[in-house]
Structures are given as structure tokens and as C-alpha cells.
N, CA, C and O atoms as CSV, one atom per row, in Angstrom:
chain,resi,resn,atom,element,x,y,z
A,1,VAL,N,N,92.560,122.390,88.893
A,1,VAL,CA,C,93.668,122.640,89.816
A,1,VAL,C,C,93.400,121.882,91.112
A,1,VAL,O,O,92.291,121.889,91.646
A,2,GLN,N,N,94.441,121.236,91.593
A,2,GLN,CA,C,94.290,120.477,92.823
A,2,GLN,C,C,95.577,120.540,93.642
A,2,GLN,O,O,96.678,120.396,93.110
A,3,LEU,N,N,95.417,120.757,94.938
A,3,LEU,CA,C,96.500,120.661,95.906
A,3,LEU,C,C,96.041,119.684,96.974
A,3,LEU,O,O,94.986,119.870,97.581
A,4,VAL,N,N,96.826,118.652,97.202
A,4,VAL,CA,C,96.436,117.621,98.152
A,4,VAL,C,C,97.535,117.453,99.187
A,4,VAL,O,O,98.651,117.043,98.868
A,5,GLU,N,N,97.200,117.779,100.444
A,5,GLU,CA,C,98.146,117.605,101.540
A,5,GLU,C,C,98.027,116.205,102.127
A,5,GLU,O,O,96.960,115.591,102.112
A,6,SER,N,N,99.139,115.726,102.638
A,6,SER,CA,C,99.154,114.456,103.351
A,6,SER,C,C,100.314,114.457,104.324
A,6,SER,O,O,101.185,115.325,104.276
A,7,GLY,N,N,100.312,113.467,105.214
A,7,GLY,CA,C,101.430,113.308,106.134
A,7,GLY,C,C,101.175,113.772,107.551
A,7,GLY,O,O,102.029,113.603,108.422
A,8,GLY,N,N,100.018,114.353,107.795
A,8,GLY,CA,C,99.722,114.776,109.153
A,8,GLY,C,C,99.483,113.579,110.070
A,8,GLY,O,O,99.398,112.435,109.623
A,9,GLY,N,N,99.379,113.873,111.352
A,9,GLY,CA,C,99.130,112.801,112.311
A,9,GLY,C,C,99.385,113.263,113.723
A,9,GLY,O,O,99.521,114.456,113.995
A,10,LEU,N,N,99.448,112.292,114.622
A,10,LEU,CA,C,99.697,112.540,116.040
A,10,LEU,C,C,101.136,112.159,116.359
A,10,LEU,O,O,101.589,111.065,116.025
A,11,VAL,N,N,101.849,113.078,117.013
A,11,VAL,CA,C,103.246,112.821,117.350
A,11,VAL,C,C,103.529,113.420,118.720
A,11,VAL,O,O,102.887,114.392,119.119
A,12,GLN,N,N,104.468,112.858,119.429
A,12,GLN,CA,C,104.860,113.407,120.723
A,12,GLN,C,C,105.782,114.598,120.534
A,12,GLN,O,O,106.469,114.719,119.520
A,13,ALA,N,N,105.785,115.466,121.518
A,13,ALA,CA,C,106.682,116.620,121.483
A,13,ALA,C,C,108.126,116.144,121.277
A,13,ALA,O,O,108.570,115.166,121.879
A,14,GLY,N,N,108.835,116.860,120.416
A,14,GLY,CA,C,110.195,116.487,120.077
A,14,GLY,C,C,110.297,115.589,118.855
A,14,GLY,O,O,111.386,115.355,118.330
A,15,GLY,N,N,109.158,115.093,118.409
A,15,GLY,CA,C,109.139,114.201,117.259
A,15,GLY,C,C,109.137,114.946,115.933
A,15,GLY,O,O,109.268,116.169,115.882
A,16,SER,N,N,108.983,114.173,114.858
A,16,SER,CA,C,109.053,114.726,113.504
A,16,SER,C,C,107.902,114.221,112.656
A,16,SER,O,O,107.367,113.135,112.883
A,17,LEU,N,N,107.533,115.026,111.681
A,17,LEU,CA,C,106.587,114.642,110.653
A,17,LEU,C,C,107.031,115.276,109.343
A,17,LEU,O,O,107.686,116.318,109.346
A,18,ARG,N,N,106.679,114.657,108.234
A,18,ARG,CA,C,106.906,115.261,106.930
A,18,ARG,C,C,105.574,115.376,106.203
A,18,ARG,O,O,104.914,114.379,105.910
A,19,LEU,N,N,105.203,116.600,105.925
A,19,LEU,CA,C,103.985,116.860,105.167
A,19,LEU,C,C,104.314,116.933,103.683
A,19,LEU,O,O,105.399,117.363,103.291
A,20,SER,N,N,103.360,116.506,102.866
A,20,SER,CA,C,103.487,116.599,101.414
A,20,SER,C,C,102.331,117.396,100.849
A,20,SER,O,O,101.220,117.375,101.377
A,21,CYS,N,N,102.613,118.094,99.770
A,21,CYS,CA,C,101.584,118.840,99.049
A,21,CYS,C,C,101.760,118.494,97.569
A,21,CYS,O,O,102.695,118.960,96.918
A,22,ALA,N,N,100.857,117.680,97.056
A,22,ALA,CA,C,100.916,117.254,95.660
A,22,ALA,C,C,100.055,118.188,94.816
A,22,ALA,O,O,98.868,118.374,95.085
A,23,ALA,N,N,100.669,118.767,93.798
A,23,ALA,CA,C,99.989,119.775,92.975
A,23,ALA,C,C,99.716,119.231,91.581
A,23,ALA,O,O,100.498,118.454,91.034
A,24,SER,N,N,98.594,119.654,91.020
A,24,SER,CA,C,98.266,119.287,89.647
A,24,SER,C,C,97.343,120.339,89.054
A,24,SER,O,O,96.647,121.054,89.773
A,25,GLY,N,N,97.351,120.419,87.736
A,25,GLY,CA,C,96.433,121.310,87.038
A,25,GLY,C,C,96.955,122.695,86.742
A,25,GLY,O,O,96.224,123.525,86.200
A,26,PHE,N,N,98.224,122.970,87.090
A,26,PHE,CA,C,98.813,124.263,86.760
A,26,PHE,C,C,100.309,124.062,86.537
A,26,PHE,O,O,100.873,123.025,86.886
A,27,THR,N,N,100.940,125.083,85.944
A,27,THR,CA,C,102.374,124.993,85.650
A,27,THR,C,C,103.156,125.244,86.929
A,27,THR,O,O,103.244,126.371,87.417
A,28,PHE,N,N,103.710,124.185,87.448
A,28,PHE,CA,C,104.307,124.186,88.788
A,28,PHE,C,C,105.338,125.284,88.961
A,28,PHE,O,O,105.338,125.986,89.972
A,29,ASN,N,N,106.214,125.436,87.987
A,29,ASN,CA,C,107.323,126.385,88.119
A,29,ASN,C,C,106.896,127.845,88.002
A,29,ASN,O,O,107.710,128.742,88.219
A,30,ASP,N,N,105.658,128.092,87.670
A,30,ASP,CA,C,105.159,129.459,87.598
A,30,ASP,C,C,104.567,129.934,88.920
A,30,ASP,O,O,104.050,131.046,89.021
A,31,TYR,N,N,104.653,129.071,89.929
A,31,TYR,CA,C,103.989,129.367,91.193
A,31,TYR,C,C,104.943,129.246,92.378
A,31,TYR,O,O,105.939,128.524,92.340
A,32,ALA,N,N,104.600,129.974,93.413
A,32,ALA,CA,C,105.181,129.748,94.724
A,32,ALA,C,C,104.189,128.918,95.528
A,32,ALA,O,O,102.978,129.017,95.333
A,33,ILE,N,N,104.712,128.107,96.426
A,33,ILE,CA,C,103.883,127.299,97.308
A,33,ILE,C,C,104.160,127.707,98.743
A,33,ILE,O,O,105.312,127.783,99.169
A,34,GLY,N,N,103.113,127.963,99.468
A,34,GLY,CA,C,103.246,128.310,100.870
A,34,GLY,C,C,102.531,127.314,101.752
A,34,GLY,O,O,101.505,126.747,101.376
A,35,TRP,N,N,103.087,127.111,102.928
A,35,TRP,CA,C,102.419,126.332,103.969
A,35,TRP,C,C,101.864,127.312,105.010
A,35,TRP,O,O,102.550,128.232,105.456
A,36,PHE,N,N,100.626,127.088,105.372
A,36,PHE,CA,C,99.965,127.845,106.419
A,36,PHE,C,C,99.457,126.850,107.463
A,36,PHE,O,O,99.397,125.645,107.215
A,37,ARG,N,N,99.095,127.374,108.629
A,37,ARG,CA,C,98.465,126.528,109.630
A,37,ARG,C,C,97.422,127.330,110.389
A,37,ARG,O,O,97.500,128.552,110.509
A,38,GLN,N,N,96.445,126.592,110.894
A,38,GLN,CA,C,95.384,127.223,111.656
A,38,GLN,C,C,95.032,126.360,112.850
A,38,GLN,O,O,94.557,125.234,112.707
A,39,ALA,N,N,95.272,126.907,114.031
A,39,ALA,CA,C,94.915,126.231,115.262
A,39,ALA,C,C,93.495,126.626,115.657
A,39,ALA,O,O,93.014,127.679,115.238
A,40,PRO,N,N,92.818,125.804,116.454
A,40,PRO,CA,C,91.446,126.115,116.862
A,40,PRO,C,C,91.343,127.488,117.508
A,40,PRO,O,O,92.095,127.806,118.430
A,41,GLY,N,N,90.423,128.291,117.028
A,41,GLY,CA,C,90.195,129.606,117.602
A,41,GLY,C,C,91.200,130.662,117.204
A,41,GLY,O,O,91.147,131.791,117.692
A,42,LYS,N,N,92.118,130.304,116.319
A,42,LYS,CA,C,93.153,131.266,115.900
A,42,LYS,C,C,93.065,131.519,114.410
A,42,LYS,O,O,92.446,130.761,113.662
A,43,GLU,N,N,93.699,132.605,113.998
A,43,GLU,CA,C,93.726,132.937,112.581
A,43,GLU,C,C,94.711,132.032,111.839
A,43,GLU,O,O,95.649,131.496,112.430
A,44,ARG,N,N,94.480,131.875,110.545
A,44,ARG,CA,C,95.414,131.118,109.721
A,44,ARG,C,C,96.702,131.931,109.607
A,44,ARG,O,O,96.663,133.134,109.348
A,45,GLU,N,N,97.836,131.270,109.800
A,45,GLU,CA,C,99.110,131.972,109.789
A,45,GLU,C,C,100.095,131.312,108.832
A,45,GLU,O,O,100.012,130.120,108.537
A,46,ARG,N,N,101.020,132.122,108.365
A,46,ARG,CA,C,102.075,131.639,107.490
A,46,ARG,C,C,103.023,130.732,108.249
A,46,ARG,O,O,103.216,130.892,109.455
A,47,VAL,N,N,103.613,129.782,107.545
A,47,VAL,CA,C,104.635,128.923,108.125
A,47,VAL,C,C,105.907,128.996,107.284
A,47,VAL,O,O,106.969,129.372,107.780
A,48,SER,N,N,105.788,128.634,106.010
A,48,SER,CA,C,106.958,128.586,105.146
A,48,SER,C,C,106.528,128.709,103.698
A,48,SER,O,O,105.364,128.501,103.356
A,49,TYR,N,N,107.497,129.056,102.847
A,49,TYR,CA,C,107.203,129.395,101.446
A,49,TYR,C,C,108.388,128.983,100.588
A,49,TYR,O,O,109.540,129.073,101.013
A,50,ILE,N,N,108.093,128.527,99.370
A,50,ILE,CA,C,109.155,128.247,98.419
A,50,ILE,C,C,108.747,128.773,97.048
A,50,ILE,O,O,107.619,128.582,96.593
A,51,ASN,N,N,109.687,129.431,96.415
A,51,ASN,CA,C,109.510,129.904,95.044
A,51,ASN,C,C,109.969,128.782,94.121
A,51,ASN,O,O,111.155,128.455,94.085
A,52,ASN,N,N,109.046,128.195,93.380
A,52,ASN,CA,C,109.399,127.041,92.558
A,52,ASN,C,C,110.282,127.411,91.377
A,52,ASN,O,O,110.877,126.533,90.752
A,53,ARG,N,N,110.373,128.681,91.067
A,53,ARG,CA,C,111.192,129.097,89.923
A,53,ARG,C,C,112.652,129.227,90.312
A,53,ARG,O,O,113.527,128.742,89.595
A,54,ASP,N,N,112.932,129.882,91.447
A,54,ASP,CA,C,114.330,130.081,91.823
A,54,ASP,C,C,114.737,129.340,93.096
A,54,ASP,O,O,115.896,129.403,93.508
A,55,GLY,N,N,113.790,128.639,93.719
A,55,GLY,CA,C,114.106,127.831,94.895
A,55,GLY,C,C,114.253,128.597,96.191
A,55,GLY,O,O,114.577,128.001,97.218
A,56,SER,N,N,114.027,129.895,96.177
A,56,SER,CA,C,114.176,130.659,97.415
A,56,SER,C,C,113.092,130.261,98.411
A,56,SER,O,O,111.982,129.886,98.031
A,57,THR,N,N,113.435,130.351,99.683
A,57,THR,CA,C,112.525,129.915,100.747
A,57,THR,C,C,112.380,130.995,101.815
A,57,THR,O,O,113.224,131.881,101.955
A,58,ARG,N,N,111.305,130.894,102.546
A,58,ARG,CA,C,111.032,131.789,103.670
A,58,ARG,C,C,110.483,130.951,104.822
A,58,ARG,O,O,109.824,129.934,104.605
A,59,TYR,N,N,110.760,131.388,106.038
A,59,TYR,CA,C,110.229,130.743,107.236
A,59,TYR,C,C,109.810,131.814,108.232
A,59,TYR,O,O,110.452,132.858,108.340
A,60,VAL,N,N,108.741,131.551,108.953
A,60,VAL,CA,C,108.431,132.446,110.062
A,60,VAL,C,C,109.359,132.097,111.217
A,60,VAL,O,O,109.875,130.983,111.298
A,61,ASP,N,N,109.564,133.051,112.101
A,61,ASP,CA,C,110.557,132.883,113.158
A,61,ASP,C,C,110.276,131.663,114.036
A,61,ASP,O,O,111.204,130.998,114.496
A,62,SER,N,N,109.011,131.376,114.265
A,62,SER,CA,C,108.662,130.310,115.202
A,62,SER,C,C,109.041,128.922,114.704
A,62,SER,O,O,109.067,127.980,115.495
A,63,VAL,N,N,109.333,128.769,113.421
A,63,VAL,CA,C,109.671,127.445,112.893
A,63,VAL,C,C,111.082,127.391,112.312
A,63,VAL,O,O,111.540,126.325,111.901
A,64,LYS,N,N,111.762,128.511,112.274
A,64,LYS,CA,C,113.137,128.514,111.743
A,64,LYS,C,C,113.992,127.542,112.517
A,64,LYS,O,O,113.868,127.425,113.736
A,65,ASP,N,N,114.859,126.844,111.811
A,65,ASP,CA,C,115.784,125.860,112.373
A,65,ASP,C,C,115.094,124.585,112.808
A,65,ASP,O,O,115.757,123.659,113.276
A,66,ARG,N,N,113.769,124.510,112.665
A,66,ARG,CA,C,113.053,123.264,112.982
A,66,ARG,C,C,112.365,122.682,111.747
A,66,ARG,O,O,112.313,121.463,111.578
A,67,PHE,N,N,111.836,123.558,110.882
A,67,PHE,CA,C,111.114,123.118,109.698
A,67,PHE,C,C,111.955,123.372,108.456
A,67,PHE,O,O,112.720,124.335,108.404
A,68,THR,N,N,111.814,122.506,107.453
A,68,THR,CA,C,112.497,122.681,106.179
A,68,THR,C,C,111.521,122.435,105.047
A,68,THR,O,O,110.873,121.390,104.988
A,69,ILE,N,N,111.419,123.400,104.149
A,69,ILE,CA,C,110.564,123.254,102.977
A,69,ILE,C,C,111.432,122.865,101.784
A,69,ILE,O,O,112.544,123.367,101.626
A,70,SER,N,N,110.917,121.971,100.953
A,70,SER,CA,C,111.656,121.547,99.773
A,70,SER,C,C,110.680,121.212,98.663
A,70,SER,O,O,109.477,121.071,98.884
A,71,SER,N,N,111.229,121.091,97.468
A,71,SER,CA,C,110.393,120.870,96.298
A,71,SER,C,C,110.975,119.773,95.432
A,71,SER,O,O,112.181,119.735,95.193
A,72,ASP,N,N,110.125,118.887,94.966
A,72,ASP,CA,C,110.496,117.902,93.953
A,72,ASP,C,C,109.733,118.290,92.689
A,72,ASP,O,O,108.576,117.911,92.503
A,73,ASN,N,N,110.400,119.051,91.831
A,73,ASN,CA,C,109.702,119.563,90.655
A,73,ASN,C,C,109.293,118.453,89.693
A,73,ASN,O,O,108.327,118.606,88.944
A,74,ALA,N,N,110.010,117.353,89.707
A,74,ALA,CA,C,109.660,116.237,88.826
A,74,ALA,C,C,108.336,115.599,89.241
A,74,ALA,O,O,107.616,115.039,88.414
A,75,LYS,N,N,108.029,115.692,90.532
A,75,LYS,CA,C,106.795,115.111,91.052
A,75,LYS,C,C,105.735,116.162,91.342
A,75,LYS,O,O,104.638,115.828,91.792
A,76,ASN,N,N,106.052,117.439,91.087
A,76,ASN,CA,C,105.111,118.520,91.413
A,76,ASN,C,C,104.648,118.428,92.862
A,76,ASN,O,O,103.461,118.553,93.163
A,77,THR,N,N,105.595,118.211,93.732
A,77,THR,CA,C,105.274,118.012,95.146
A,77,THR,C,C,106.187,118.865,96.013
A,77,THR,O,O,107.390,118.971,95.773
A,78,ILE,N,N,105.577,119.470,97.028
A,78,ILE,CA,C,106.301,120.256,98.019
A,78,ILE,C,C,106.261,119.499,99.335
A,78,ILE,O,O,105.244,118.904,99.692
A,79,TYR,N,N,107.366,119.526,100.047
A,79,TYR,CA,C,107.453,118.852,101.339
A,79,TYR,C,C,107.721,119.872,102.435
A,79,TYR,O,O,108.365,120.897,102.212
A,80,LEU,N,N,107.219,119.571,103.611
A,80,LEU,CA,C,107.554,120.349,104.804
A,80,LEU,C,C,108.023,119.361,105.862
A,80,LEU,O,O,107.218,118.661,106.477
A,81,GLN,N,N,109.325,119.315,106.064
A,81,GLN,CA,C,109.905,118.465,107.102
A,81,GLN,C,C,109.849,119.228,108.415
A,81,GLN,O,O,110.411,120.317,108.533
A,82,MET,N,N,109.172,118.659,109.394
A,82,MET,CA,C,108.985,119.318,110.677
A,82,MET,C,C,109.673,118.506,111.762
A,82,MET,O,O,109.272,117.378,112.048
A,83,ASN,N,N,110.691,119.069,112.356
A,83,ASN,CA,C,111.444,118.419,113.430
A,83,ASN,C,C,111.245,119.171,114.738
A,83,ASN,O,O,110.774,120.308,114.752
A,84,SER,N,N,111.605,118.526,115.819
A,84,SER,CA,C,111.516,119.135,117.157
A,84,SER,C,C,110.134,119.758,117.376
A,84,SER,O,O,110.014,120.902,117.815
A,85,LEU,N,N,109.128,119.001,117.070
A,85,LEU,CA,C,107.764,119.526,117.147
A,85,LEU,C,C,107.375,119.855,118.581
A,85,LEU,O,O,107.788,119.190,119.532
A,86,LYS,N,N,106.569,120.902,118.704
A,86,LYS,CA,C,106.105,121.386,119.993
A,86,LYS,C,C,104.569,121.345,120.023
A,86,LYS,O,O,103.927,121.383,118.974
A,87,PRO,N,N,103.994,121.271,121.201
A,87,PRO,CA,C,102.515,121.285,121.269
A,87,PRO,C,C,101.901,122.495,120.569
A,87,PRO,O,O,100.800,122.402,120.026
A,88,GLU,N,N,102.595,123.615,120.576
A,88,GLU,CA,C,102.057,124.814,119.915
A,88,GLU,C,C,102.091,124.729,118.394
A,88,GLU,O,O,101.580,125.618,117.713
A,89,ASP,N,N,102.692,123.664,117.852
A,89,ASP,CA,C,102.643,123.440,116.405
A,89,ASP,C,C,101.349,122.739,115.989
A,89,ASP,O,O,101.083,122.575,114.798
A,90,THR,N,N,100.554,122.331,116.964
A,90,THR,CA,C,99.293,121.649,116.674
A,90,THR,C,C,98.359,122.560,115.887
A,90,THR,O,O,98.057,123.673,116.315
A,91,ALA,N,N,97.908,122.079,114.739
A,91,ALA,CA,C,97.055,122.882,113.862
A,91,ALA,C,C,96.676,122.052,112.640
A,91,ALA,O,O,97.205,120.961,112.425
A,92,VAL,N,N,95.763,122.579,111.854
A,92,VAL,CA,C,95.545,122.063,110.510
A,92,VAL,C,C,96.515,122.802,109.590
A,92,VAL,O,O,96.572,124.032,109.588
A,93,TYR,N,N,97.265,122.048,108.823
A,93,TYR,CA,C,98.263,122.620,107.926
A,93,TYR,C,C,97.714,122.591,106.497
A,93,TYR,O,O,97.206,121.574,106.024
A,94,TYR,N,N,97.832,123.733,105.833
A,94,TYR,CA,C,97.348,123.895,104.468
A,94,TYR,C,C,98.500,124.300,103.560
A,94,TYR,O,O,99.397,125.037,103.971
A,95,CYS,N,N,98.470,123.815,102.323
A,95,CYS,CA,C,99.372,124.376,101.324
A,95,CYS,C,C,98.549,125.213,100.350
A,95,CYS,O,O,97.369,124.956,100.112
A,96,ALA,N,N,99.211,126.215,99.804
A,96,ALA,CA,C,98.552,127.138,98.891
A,96,ALA,C,C,99.526,127.518,97.787
A,96,ALA,O,O,100.727,127.644,98.026
A,97,ALA,N,N,99.015,127.697,96.597
A,97,ALA,CA,C,99.815,128.079,95.444
A,97,ALA,C,C,99.474,129.502,95.035
A,97,ALA,O,O,98.307,129.892,95.018
A,98,HIS,N,N,100.499,130.271,94.706
A,98,HIS,CA,C,100.291,131.655,94.276
A,98,HIS,C,C,101.160,131.929,93.061
A,98,HIS,O,O,102.350,131.616,93.053
A,99,LEU,N,N,100.561,132.510,92.043
A,99,LEU,CA,C,101.286,132.818,90.820
A,99,LEU,C,C,102.437,133.784,91.111
A,99,LEU,O,O,102.259,134.781,91.810
A,100,LEU,N,N,103.608,133.482,90.572
A,100,LEU,CA,C,104.768,134.362,90.719
A,100,LEU,C,C,104.594,135.626,89.897
A,100,LEU,O,O,103.980,135.571,88.832
A,101,PRO,N,N,105.110,136.766,90.350
A,101,PRO,CA,C,105.833,136.965,91.610
A,101,PRO,C,C,104.899,136.981,92.812
A,101,PRO,O,O,103.801,137.532,92.743
A,102,ALA,N,N,105.328,136.389,93.892
A,102,ALA,CA,C,104.429,136.169,95.022
A,102,ALA,C,C,104.931,136.768,96.332
A,102,ALA,O,O,104.215,136.755,97.333
A,103,ASP,N,N,106.160,137.295,96.334
A,103,ASP,CA,C,106.720,137.785,97.592
A,103,ASP,C,C,105.829,138.791,98.332
A,103,ASP,O,O,105.638,138.666,99.541
A,104,PRO,N,N,105.283,139.782,97.624
A,104,PRO,CA,C,104.458,140.759,98.366
A,104,PRO,C,C,103.234,140.120,99.008
A,104,PRO,O,O,102.821,140.507,100.101
A,105,TYR,N,N,102.668,139.157,98.332
A,105,TYR,CA,C,101.471,138.494,98.852
A,105,TYR,C,C,101.830,137.619,100.043
A,105,TYR,O,O,101.079,137.543,101.015
A,106,TRP,N,N,102.981,136.958,99.964
A,106,TRP,CA,C,103.432,136.172,101.114
A,106,TRP,C,C,103.649,137.085,102.311
A,106,TRP,O,O,103.278,136.760,103.439
A,107,GLY,N,N,104.257,138.234,102.041
A,107,GLY,CA,C,104.492,139.175,103.126
A,107,GLY,C,C,103.203,139.642,103.773
A,107,GLY,O,O,103.159,139.897,104.977
A,108,ALA,N,N,102.159,139.754,102.975
A,108,ALA,CA,C,100.872,140.206,103.496
A,108,ALA,C,C,100.130,139.105,104.223
A,108,ALA,O,O,99.238,139.384,105.024
A,109,GLY,N,N,100.485,137.857,103.957
A,109,GLY,CA,C,99.884,136.730,104.663
A,109,GLY,C,C,98.501,136.363,104.163
A,109,GLY,O,O,98.092,136.739,103.064
A,110,TYR,N,N,97.792,135.616,105.001
A,110,TYR,CA,C,96.432,135.184,104.678
A,110,TYR,C,C,95.490,136.361,104.874
A,110,TYR,O,O,95.643,137.094,105.851
A,111,PRO,N,N,94.510,136.579,103.976
A,111,PRO,CA,C,94.132,135.769,102.829
A,111,PRO,C,C,94.714,136.227,101.496
A,111,PRO,O,O,94.247,135.809,100.436
A,112,TYR,N,N,95.743,137.095,101.547
A,112,TYR,CA,C,96.261,137.688,100.309
A,112,TYR,C,C,97.056,136.700,99.475
A,112,TYR,O,O,97.073,136.787,98.248
A,113,PHE,N,N,97.714,135.762,100.140
A,113,PHE,CA,C,98.469,134.743,99.419
A,113,PHE,C,C,97.588,133.537,99.231
A,113,PHE,O,O,96.889,133.114,100.152
A,114,GLY,N,N,97.620,132.977,98.019
A,114,GLY,CA,C,96.894,131.737,97.797
A,114,GLY,C,C,95.838,131.828,96.721
A,114,GLY,O,O,94.674,132.118,96.999
A,115,ASP,N,N,96.254,131.575,95.472
A,115,ASP,CA,C,95.277,131.479,94.392
A,115,ASP,C,C,94.512,130.160,94.493
A,115,ASP,O,O,93.337,130.066,94.140
A,116,TYR,N,N,95.226,129.145,94.989
A,116,TYR,CA,C,94.626,127.822,95.153
A,116,TYR,C,C,95.022,127.264,96.509
A,116,TYR,O,O,96.124,127.506,97.001
A,117,TRP,N,N,94.098,126.507,97.109
A,117,TRP,CA,C,94.329,125.949,98.446
A,117,TRP,C,C,94.020,124.453,98.462
A,117,TRP,O,O,93.160,123.960,97.732
A,118,GLY,N,N,94.751,123.759,99.318
A,118,GLY,CA,C,94.418,122.376,99.594
A,118,GLY,C,C,93.392,122.286,100.706
A,118,GLY,O,O,92.933,123.300,101.233
A,119,GLN,N,N,93.041,121.063,101.053
A,119,GLN,CA,C,91.983,120.837,102.039
A,119,GLN,C,C,92.503,120.784,103.471
A,119,GLN,O,O,91.725,120.849,104.423
A,120,GLY,N,N,93.807,120.667,103.620
A,120,GLY,CA,C,94.416,120.671,104.946
A,120,GLY,C,C,94.679,119.281,105.480
A,120,GLY,O,O,94.024,118.311,105.096
A,121,THR,N,N,95.659,119.203,106.380
A,121,THR,CA,C,95.979,117.960,107.072
A,121,THR,C,C,96.253,118.293,108.536
A,121,THR,O,O,96.945,119.264,108.843
A,122,GLN,N,N,95.703,117.477,109.437
A,122,GLN,CA,C,95.799,117.760,110.865
A,122,GLN,C,C,97.125,117.286,111.423
A,122,GLN,O,O,97.544,116.153,111.187
A,123,VAL,N,N,97.779,118.163,112.164
A,123,VAL,CA,C,98.987,117.817,112.914
A,123,VAL,C,C,98.690,118.050,114.391
A,123,VAL,O,O,98.301,119.147,114.793
A,124,THR,N,N,98.878,117.008,115.189
A,124,THR,CA,C,98.655,117.117,116.625
A,124,THR,C,C,99.921,116.684,117.349
A,124,THR,O,O,100.420,115.577,117.149
A,125,VAL,N,N,100.434,117.576,118.195
A,125,VAL,CA,C,101.647,117.300,118.956
A,125,VAL,C,C,101.272,117.219,120.428
A,125,VAL,O,O,100.798,118.190,121.016
A,126,SER,N,N,101.490,116.059,121.007
A,126,SER,CA,C,101.145,115.861,122.413
A,126,SER,C,C,102.342,116.179,123.299
A,126,SER,O,O,103.493,115.986,122.908
A,127,SER,N,N,102.049,116.665,124.492
A,127,SER,CA,C,103.131,117.031,125.415
A,127,SER,C,C,103.534,115.859,126.289
A,127,SER,O,O,104.430,115.991,127.123
């Protein structure tokens, strides 16, 4: 099983980035994929979630209307489009896969959600 994040980088406030999470080694449609982030000195927190079976999505309030999660099932890849980035979005972003049904685990947050994790990608937003 492998989850590989990419797309992080340095961007100015107000800018955009698109993160990718490429999955392999498991049946993609049997899992939900969540994005988490962890800033220095802070706990890992939920960002967004997609159920690969029915396409339903979730967002935490701090990223609603700015971030969009999507899935390309043909490529086994999840994307996180991040617009209107703010300095407080600076963190290492991780994707995690959880066997469906996953809603209760997503609700519980880290470390309850995530059977598999990627290595993370750094996002830095300068002011």
C-alpha cells in the first residue's frame, strides 16, 4: 500500500496550489481519502475528506469555500485544490486512506482516521 502526496510548495497569500495524493496497493473505491495538516507545534488536524464510493465530501470550516477535494478514480488519485491561501494554512499536508464506512472515524479525527498514510508535502504561505 502506498500513498504519495505531491504539489506542495511556497506561495504568497491569496495564491493557489493543487495537492495530489496518488494511491496504490488497495481497492480505491473501498476507501475514503482524507487530507490532514500539521503545523509546527500543533496537532494534526482534519482538512477535507472524500468517500470514493459515493463521492460525498466534507470540509472543516476553516477551509470551506477555499479548498476543493476531488477524485480521479481512473488514476487512483485524489486532489486538493487550495485557493485564497492564508499564512495560517502553512503546514505539512498528509493524505490518509480509511476503509469504508469511514464517517465516524473522520468525525473523530486524528489518529482514529487513517489505515494508511502518505509521507506528507510541505505547504508554505508567505504573507
